[in-house]
Coordinates of C-alpha atoms in Angstrom, one line a residue:
M1 CA -9.5 1.9 22.5
Q2 CA -7.2 2.2 18.9
I3 CA -3.8 3.8 18.9
D4 CA -2.0 4.8 16.1
W5 CA 1.1 3.4 14.8
T6 CA 3.5 6.2 14.8
K7 CA 2.5 7.5 18.0
I8 CA 4.1 4.2 19.5
K9 CA 7.3 5.1 17.1
S10 CA 7.3 8.9 18.6
W11 CA 6.5 7.6 21.9
A12 CA 9.7 5.3 21.6
L13 CA 12.0 7.7 20.2
G14 CA 10.8 10.5 22.8
N15 CA 9.3 12.7 20.1
I16 CA 5.6 13.4 21.3
S17 CA 3.6 16.0 22.8
G18 CA 1.8 15.4 26.2
K19 CA -1.4 14.5 25.4
E20 CA 0.0 12.0 22.8
Q21 CA 2.5 10.6 25.3
L22 CA -0.7 9.8 28.1
E23 CA -2.6 8.3 25.3
V24 CA 0.3 5.8 24.7
E25 CA 0.5 5.1 28.4
A26 CA -3.4 4.9 28.5
W27 CA -3.7 2.4 25.6
G28 CA -0.8 0.3 27.3
K29 CA -2.3 -0.1 30.8
I30 CA -5.5 -1.7 28.7
K31 CA -3.6 -5.3 29.1
P32 CA -0.6 -6.7 30.1
D33 CA -0.3 -7.8 26.3
N34 CA -0.1 -3.7 25.2
Q35 CA 2.4 -2.7 27.9
K36 CA 4.9 -5.3 26.7
F37 CA 3.9 -4.4 23.5
L38 CA 5.6 -1.1 24.3
E39 CA 8.4 -2.0 26.1
D40 CA 9.3 -4.0 23.5
V41 CA 9.2 -1.4 20.9
R42 CA 11.1 0.9 23.1
K43 CA 14.2 -1.8 23.8
Y44 CA 14.3 -1.9 20.2
Y45 CA 14.2 2.2 18.9
Q46 CA 16.7 3.0 22.1
E47 CA 19.4 0.7 20.8
E48 CA 22.5 2.5 20.6
D49 CA 23.2 3.4 17.0
F50 CA 19.6 3.3 15.9
F51 CA 18.7 5.9 18.5
T52 CA 20.7 8.7 17.5
S53 CA 20.6 7.7 13.6
P54 CA 16.8 6.1 12.8
T55 CA 18.0 5.8 9.6
L56 CA 17.5 2.5 6.7
K57 CA 21.3 1.3 7.6
A58 CA 20.3 1.3 10.9
K59 CA 17.3 -0.8 11.2
K60 CA 19.6 -2.9 8.9
R61 CA 22.6 -3.1 11.1
M62 CA 20.0 -3.6 13.7
W63 CA 18.3 -6.5 12.2
R64 CA 22.0 -7.9 11.6
K65 CA 22.3 -7.6 15.1
I66 CA 19.9 -9.7 16.4
N67 CA 18.9 -12.0 13.9
P68 CA 22.4 -12.6 12.4
D69 CA 21.0 -16.0 10.8
K70 CA 19.4 -14.7 7.3
S71 CA 18.3 -18.3 6.7
L72 CA 14.1 -18.0 6.4
K73 CA 13.8 -21.2 8.3
N74 CA 15.5 -19.3 11.2
R75 CA 13.6 -16.3 11.0
Y76 CA 10.1 -18.3 11.9
K77 CA 11.5 -19.0 15.3
I78 CA 11.9 -15.2 16.1
R79 CA 10.5 -13.4 18.9
L80 CA 8.1 -10.3 19.3
Y81 CA 11.5 -8.3 20.3
T82 CA 12.4 -9.2 17.1
I83 CA 9.8 -8.3 14.8
A84 CA 9.5 -5.2 16.6
A85 CA 13.2 -4.5 15.3
S86 CA 12.6 -5.2 11.9
V87 CA 9.9 -2.6 12.1
L88 CA 7.1 -5.0 11.3
L89 CA 4.0 -4.6 14.4
C90 CA 0.9 -5.8 13.9
I91 CA -1.7 -4.8 17.3
S92 CA -4.5 -6.6 17.9
I93 CA -7.5 -5.8 19.3
G94 CA -8.0 -10.1 20.9
G95 CA -4.2 -10.2 22.3
G96 CA -2.3 -12.8 21.7
K97 CA 0.7 -14.7 22.3
F98 CA 4.2 -13.7 22.5
F99 CA 6.3 -16.1 20.8
L100 CA 6.3 -17.9 17.2
K101 CA 6.5 -21.4 17.1
Q102 CA 8.7 -23.3 14.0
N103 CA 6.3 -23.5 11.4
E104 CA 7.2 -25.8 8.1
L105 CA 5.7 -24.0 5.5
K106 CA 5.7 -24.4 1.7
I107 CA 7.5 -21.1 0.4
I108 CA 4.9 -19.0 -1.8
D109 CA 7.4 -17.5 -5.0
F110 CA 7.0 -13.5 -4.2
R111 CA 7.4 -12.2 -8.1
K112 CA 7.5 -8.2 -9.2
G113 CA 4.8 -9.2 -12.1
E114 CA 5.6 -7.6 -15.4
V115 CA 4.7 -4.0 -15.9
Q116 CA 3.4 -3.8 -19.6
L117 CA 3.2 -0.8 -21.9
K118 CA 0.7 -1.2 -25.0
L119 CA 1.0 1.8 -27.7
A120 CA -2.4 3.1 -29.4
N121 CA -0.8 1.3 -32.4
G122 CA -1.2 -2.2 -30.8
E123 CA 2.8 -2.8 -30.3
K124 CA 3.6 -4.1 -26.6
Y125 CA 6.7 -3.6 -24.7
C126 CA 7.8 -5.0 -21.2
L127 CA 8.7 -2.2 -18.8
T128 CA 10.8 -4.6 -16.4
S129 CA 12.6 -6.4 -18.6
T130 CA 16.6 -5.9 -18.2
T131 CA 16.1 -6.1 -22.6
F132 CA 13.5 -3.1 -22.8
T133 CA 16.1 0.1 -22.9
D134 CA 17.2 -1.2 -26.3
S135 CA 14.2 -1.0 -27.9
L136 CA 12.3 1.6 -26.3
P137 CA 9.7 3.2 -28.7
A138 CA 9.6 6.9 -29.5
G139 CA 8.4 9.4 -27.3
F140 CA 9.3 7.5 -24.0
Q141 CA 12.5 7.0 -21.6
V142 CA 13.6 4.5 -19.1
N143 CA 15.6 5.6 -15.9
D144 CA 15.6 4.3 -11.7
T145 CA 11.9 5.5 -10.9
G146 CA 10.2 4.5 -14.0
L147 CA 9.0 5.2 -17.2
R148 CA 9.0 9.1 -18.5
Q149 CA 6.8 10.1 -21.4
I150 CA 8.4 13.0 -23.9
E151 CA 6.7 16.3 -24.6
T152 CA 5.7 16.8 -28.0
K153 CA 4.4 19.9 -29.8
E154 CA 2.5 17.5 -32.0
E155 CA -1.0 17.4 -31.2
K156 CA -2.9 14.3 -32.2
K157 CA -6.9 14.0 -31.8
V158 CA -7.2 12.4 -28.9
S159 CA -9.9 9.4 -28.5
P160 CA -10.4 6.6 -25.8
D161 CA -9.7 4.3 -28.6
N162 CA -6.6 6.2 -29.7
L163 CA -4.2 5.7 -26.3
N164 CA -1.2 4.1 -24.8
E165 CA -1.6 2.2 -21.8
I166 CA 0.3 0.8 -19.0
T167 CA -0.6 -2.0 -17.0
V168 CA 1.0 -3.3 -13.7
P169 CA -0.3 -6.6 -12.9
R170 CA -0.8 -8.2 -9.0
C171 CA 2.4 -8.5 -7.4
A172 CA 4.2 -4.7 -8.8
E173 CA 3.8 -0.9 -9.0
Y174 CA 4.8 0.8 -11.5
Q175 CA 5.6 5.2 -11.7
I176 CA 5.0 7.1 -15.0
V177 CA 5.8 10.7 -16.1
L178 CA 3.2 12.0 -18.2
A179 CA 3.9 14.4 -21.2
D180 CA 2.8 17.5 -18.9
G181 CA 5.4 16.6 -16.1
T182 CA 2.5 14.9 -13.9
R183 CA 3.9 12.1 -11.7
V184 CA 1.2 8.8 -11.2
F185 CA 2.3 6.3 -8.6
L186 CA 0.4 3.0 -10.4
N187 CA -0.4 0.4 -7.3
A188 CA -0.9 -3.2 -8.2
E189 CA -3.5 -4.5 -10.7
S190 CA -4.2 -0.8 -12.4
A191 CA -4.1 0.3 -15.5
L192 CA -3.8 4.0 -17.4
R193 CA -4.6 4.8 -20.3
F194 CA -3.3 8.2 -21.8
P195 CA -2.6 10.5 -25.1
A196 CA 0.7 10.2 -26.8
S197 CA 0.3 14.1 -26.2
F198 CA -2.3 16.1 -24.5
G199 CA -4.5 18.9 -26.5
K200 CA -6.2 21.7 -24.7
E201 CA -7.2 19.4 -21.8
R202 CA -5.2 17.0 -20.1
K203 CA -7.2 13.3 -19.7
V204 CA -6.7 9.8 -18.5
Y205 CA -8.7 7.2 -17.7
L206 CA -7.5 5.0 -14.9
T207 CA -8.8 1.2 -13.6
G208 CA -7.1 0.3 -10.1
E209 CA -5.4 2.5 -8.2
A210 CA -3.1 5.5 -8.5
Y211 CA -1.7 8.4 -6.3
F212 CA -1.5 11.5 -9.2
E213 CA 0.7 14.6 -8.5
V214 CA -0.3 17.0 -11.0
V215 CA 1.1 20.0 -12.7
S216 CA 0.0 22.9 -12.8
D217 CA -1.5 24.4 -15.6
T218 CA -4.7 27.1 -15.5
N219 CA -5.3 26.8 -18.5
R220 CA -5.8 23.0 -19.0
P221 CA -7.4 20.9 -16.6
F222 CA -6.2 17.7 -15.1
L223 CA -9.2 14.9 -15.7
V224 CA -8.9 10.9 -14.4
E225 CA -11.7 9.1 -15.9
T226 CA -13.0 6.1 -13.7
P227 CA -16.0 3.9 -14.5
K228 CA -18.1 5.8 -11.8
A229 CA -16.8 9.2 -12.2
I230 CA -14.5 11.8 -13.7
I231 CA -12.0 13.9 -11.2
Q232 CA -11.2 17.4 -12.6
V233 CA -8.1 19.3 -11.0
L234 CA -6.0 22.0 -12.0
G235 CA -2.7 21.5 -9.6
T236 CA -2.6 19.0 -6.9
Q237 CA -2.0 15.6 -5.3
F238 CA -4.3 13.2 -4.7
N239 CA -5.7 9.2 -4.8
V240 CA -7.9 7.4 -7.0
R241 CA -9.2 4.1 -5.7
N242 CA -11.2 2.3 -8.4
Y243 CA -11.1 -1.4 -8.4
K244 CA -13.8 -3.7 -10.4
G245 CA -16.6 -4.4 -7.6
E246 CA -15.3 -2.8 -4.7
A247 CA -16.8 0.9 -4.1
S248 CA -14.4 3.8 -5.2
Y249 CA -12.7 6.4 -3.2
T250 CA -11.2 10.0 -4.6
T251 CA -8.8 11.1 -1.4
L252 CA -7.7 14.6 -1.6
V253 CA -3.8 15.6 -0.7
S254 CA -3.6 18.9 -1.7
G255 CA -5.3 21.2 -3.8
V256 CA -8.8 21.6 -5.0
V257 CA -10.3 18.3 -6.9
R258 CA -13.9 18.6 -8.6
I259 CA -15.9 15.1 -9.0
I260 CA -18.2 14.9 -11.8
K261 CA -21.1 12.0 -11.6
N262 CA -24.5 12.0 -13.2
E263 CA -23.8 15.8 -14.2
Q264 CA -23.6 16.6 -10.4
E265 CA -20.4 18.2 -9.3
Y266 CA -19.1 18.1 -5.9
I267 CA -15.6 20.3 -4.7
L268 CA -13.0 18.3 -2.4
Q269 CA -10.7 20.5 0.0
P270 CA -7.9 18.5 1.4
G271 CA -8.3 15.9 3.7
Q272 CA -11.9 15.3 2.5
Q273 CA -12.7 11.9 0.6
C274 CA -15.0 11.1 -1.9
E275 CA -16.8 7.8 -1.5
I276 CA -19.1 6.0 -4.4
T277 CA -20.3 2.4 -3.3
A278 CA -21.0 -0.2 -5.6
N279 CA -24.8 0.6 -6.0
E280 CA -23.6 4.5 -6.9
K281 CA -24.3 6.1 -3.4
L282 CA -22.0 9.2 -3.4
S283 CA -20.4 10.8 0.2
I284 CA -17.8 12.8 1.6
H285 CA -16.0 12.5 4.5
K286 CA -12.7 13.1 6.5
P287 CA -10.3 9.8 6.8
D288 CA -6.9 9.0 8.4
L289 CA -5.4 9.5 5.3
T290 CA -2.4 7.3 6.9
P291 CA -3.3 3.9 5.8
I292 CA -4.8 5.2 2.7
L293 CA -1.5 6.9 1.1
A294 CA 0.8 3.5 2.9
W295 CA 1.4 1.9 -0.4
K296 CA 2.8 4.6 -2.1
N297 CA 5.4 4.6 0.3
G298 CA 5.9 0.9 0.4
E299 CA 3.7 0.2 3.6
F300 CA 0.3 -1.5 4.6
I301 CA -1.1 0.0 7.6
F302 CA -4.3 -1.3 8.6
K303 CA -6.3 0.2 11.9
D304 CA -9.1 -2.0 13.4
A305 CA -9.6 -3.5 10.3
T306 CA -11.4 -6.8 9.3
L307 CA -8.5 -9.7 8.6
E308 CA -11.1 -10.0 5.5
I309 CA -10.1 -6.8 4.3
I310 CA -6.3 -7.0 5.4
M311 CA -6.3 -10.3 3.0
E312 CA -7.9 -8.6 -0.1
E313 CA -4.8 -6.4 0.2
L314 CA -2.4 -8.9 0.5
A315 CA -3.9 -11.4 -2.1
R316 CA -3.9 -8.5 -4.8
W317 CA -0.2 -7.6 -3.9
Y318 CA 1.3 -11.2 -3.2
D319 CA -1.1 -12.4 -6.4
V320 CA -2.3 -14.9 -4.6
Q321 CA -6.0 -16.8 -3.3
V322 CA -7.4 -16.7 0.0
E323 CA -9.6 -19.4 1.9
Y324 CA -11.2 -19.6 5.1
E325 CA -11.9 -22.8 6.5
M326 CA -14.6 -20.8 9.2
K327 CA -16.5 -18.3 7.7
E328 CA -16.5 -15.9 11.2
L329 CA -12.6 -15.8 10.9
R330 CA -13.2 -12.8 8.2
D331 CA -14.3 -10.6 11.0
L332 CA -11.6 -10.8 13.3
R333 CA -9.9 -7.3 13.8
F334 CA -6.3 -6.1 14.0
F335 CA -4.0 -3.4 14.2
L336 CA -1.4 -4.2 11.3
Y337 CA 2.3 -2.7 9.9
I338 CA 4.2 -4.2 7.6
E339 CA 6.1 -3.4 4.7
R340 CA 5.4 -4.4 1.0
S341 CA 8.8 -5.8 0.8
E342 CA 8.2 -8.7 3.5
R343 CA 7.4 -12.6 1.8
P344 CA 3.9 -13.4 2.7
E345 CA 4.3 -16.3 5.1
E346 CA 5.9 -13.3 7.2
V347 CA 3.9 -11.5 7.5
M348 CA 0.8 -14.3 8.3
D349 CA 3.2 -15.2 10.7
K350 CA 2.2 -11.5 12.4
L351 CA -1.1 -12.3 12.1
K352 CA -1.1 -16.1 13.5
L353 CA 1.0 -14.6 16.2
A354 CA -1.1 -11.6 17.2
H355 CA -4.8 -13.6 17.0
K356 CA -6.1 -17.5 17.5
I357 CA -5.6 -18.3 13.9
N358 CA -3.0 -20.8 11.8
Y359 CA -2.9 -21.0 8.2
R360 CA -1.9 -23.5 5.8
I361 CA -0.1 -22.5 1.8
D362 CA -1.0 -24.7 -1.1
G363 CA 0.3 -23.7 -3.9
R364 CA -0.4 -20.0 -4.4
K365 CA -3.3 -20.2 -1.9
I366 CA -3.4 -19.4 1.6
I367 CA -6.0 -21.4 3.4
I368 CA -6.6 -19.4 7.2
K369 CA -7.9 -21.7 9.8
K370 CA -8.7 -21.4 13.7
R371 CA -5.9 -22.4 15.9

């Protein structure tokens, strides 16, 4: 039986429907580990201050209250209660022990990668440099949220060879507002190519993953071209994932989009997803949007996902390599909720806690082994 983390949180806060409450309670009765987990979550959310004001500030205050020593060494000694209190929850199908042992680790240097803007003329700018604003190229502004392209009335001939490009490496994410007002959230290891100005059509080129909030313009459709297909919209919100060597996914949140592939067209409705596999097979289905859009909200959410899938995402975000001492470890399945601000060692401890695995760190490599 699967369970949605948001339902557990709502149950702990007392803000849940009768049907969902029965679902959570039924999950808790499956085994003692599940029930213990629910008790720990409820204890945390019903603490004074947090229950009446579940804000980020309150969460941080609670963290300080139960974990006054912020040193990394002591954080590796915490119990599941503390993990729940930091709202980093890991539910394992296979169950597991509820205590962390002290783990002497090499620490991975988790630094944000440098986001780069390359203009059509070949000039390059580091968008994450503190001195960037002193040498800002014409046509762009930078604020706290990211880069903004300034709209211009001048129309230049647009071609794939005459485009600006913003590149987001591993261990980073970035936002850009294009000249028409469309906002694009770029995930790690992604790149977006776009013109200096939009003409009769608005077209960009994407590799990697991005979430689009497209400004409506009935006279000019917005096109996103990926190596596998073209996505056409007028005004909508959708997520595109197209990493090299993986299946391509277009997930529609609101509005309507048209997928164009091999001169065939497919229409998506809100909540639907178009998948194009590595062998070019196309299918449309209705997925759970929560884990798909979690990255945009600074989270990782995995539901009944294999360890291999989880580690592929973590490797991209933390810029690490992953090795398995035993092949069968790749197929272990987890429910996992974490914030992307967590250090990789802390995330690995959640996985270790929930299942019979161990790990060690060698430089920027994580080796996973059976415990």
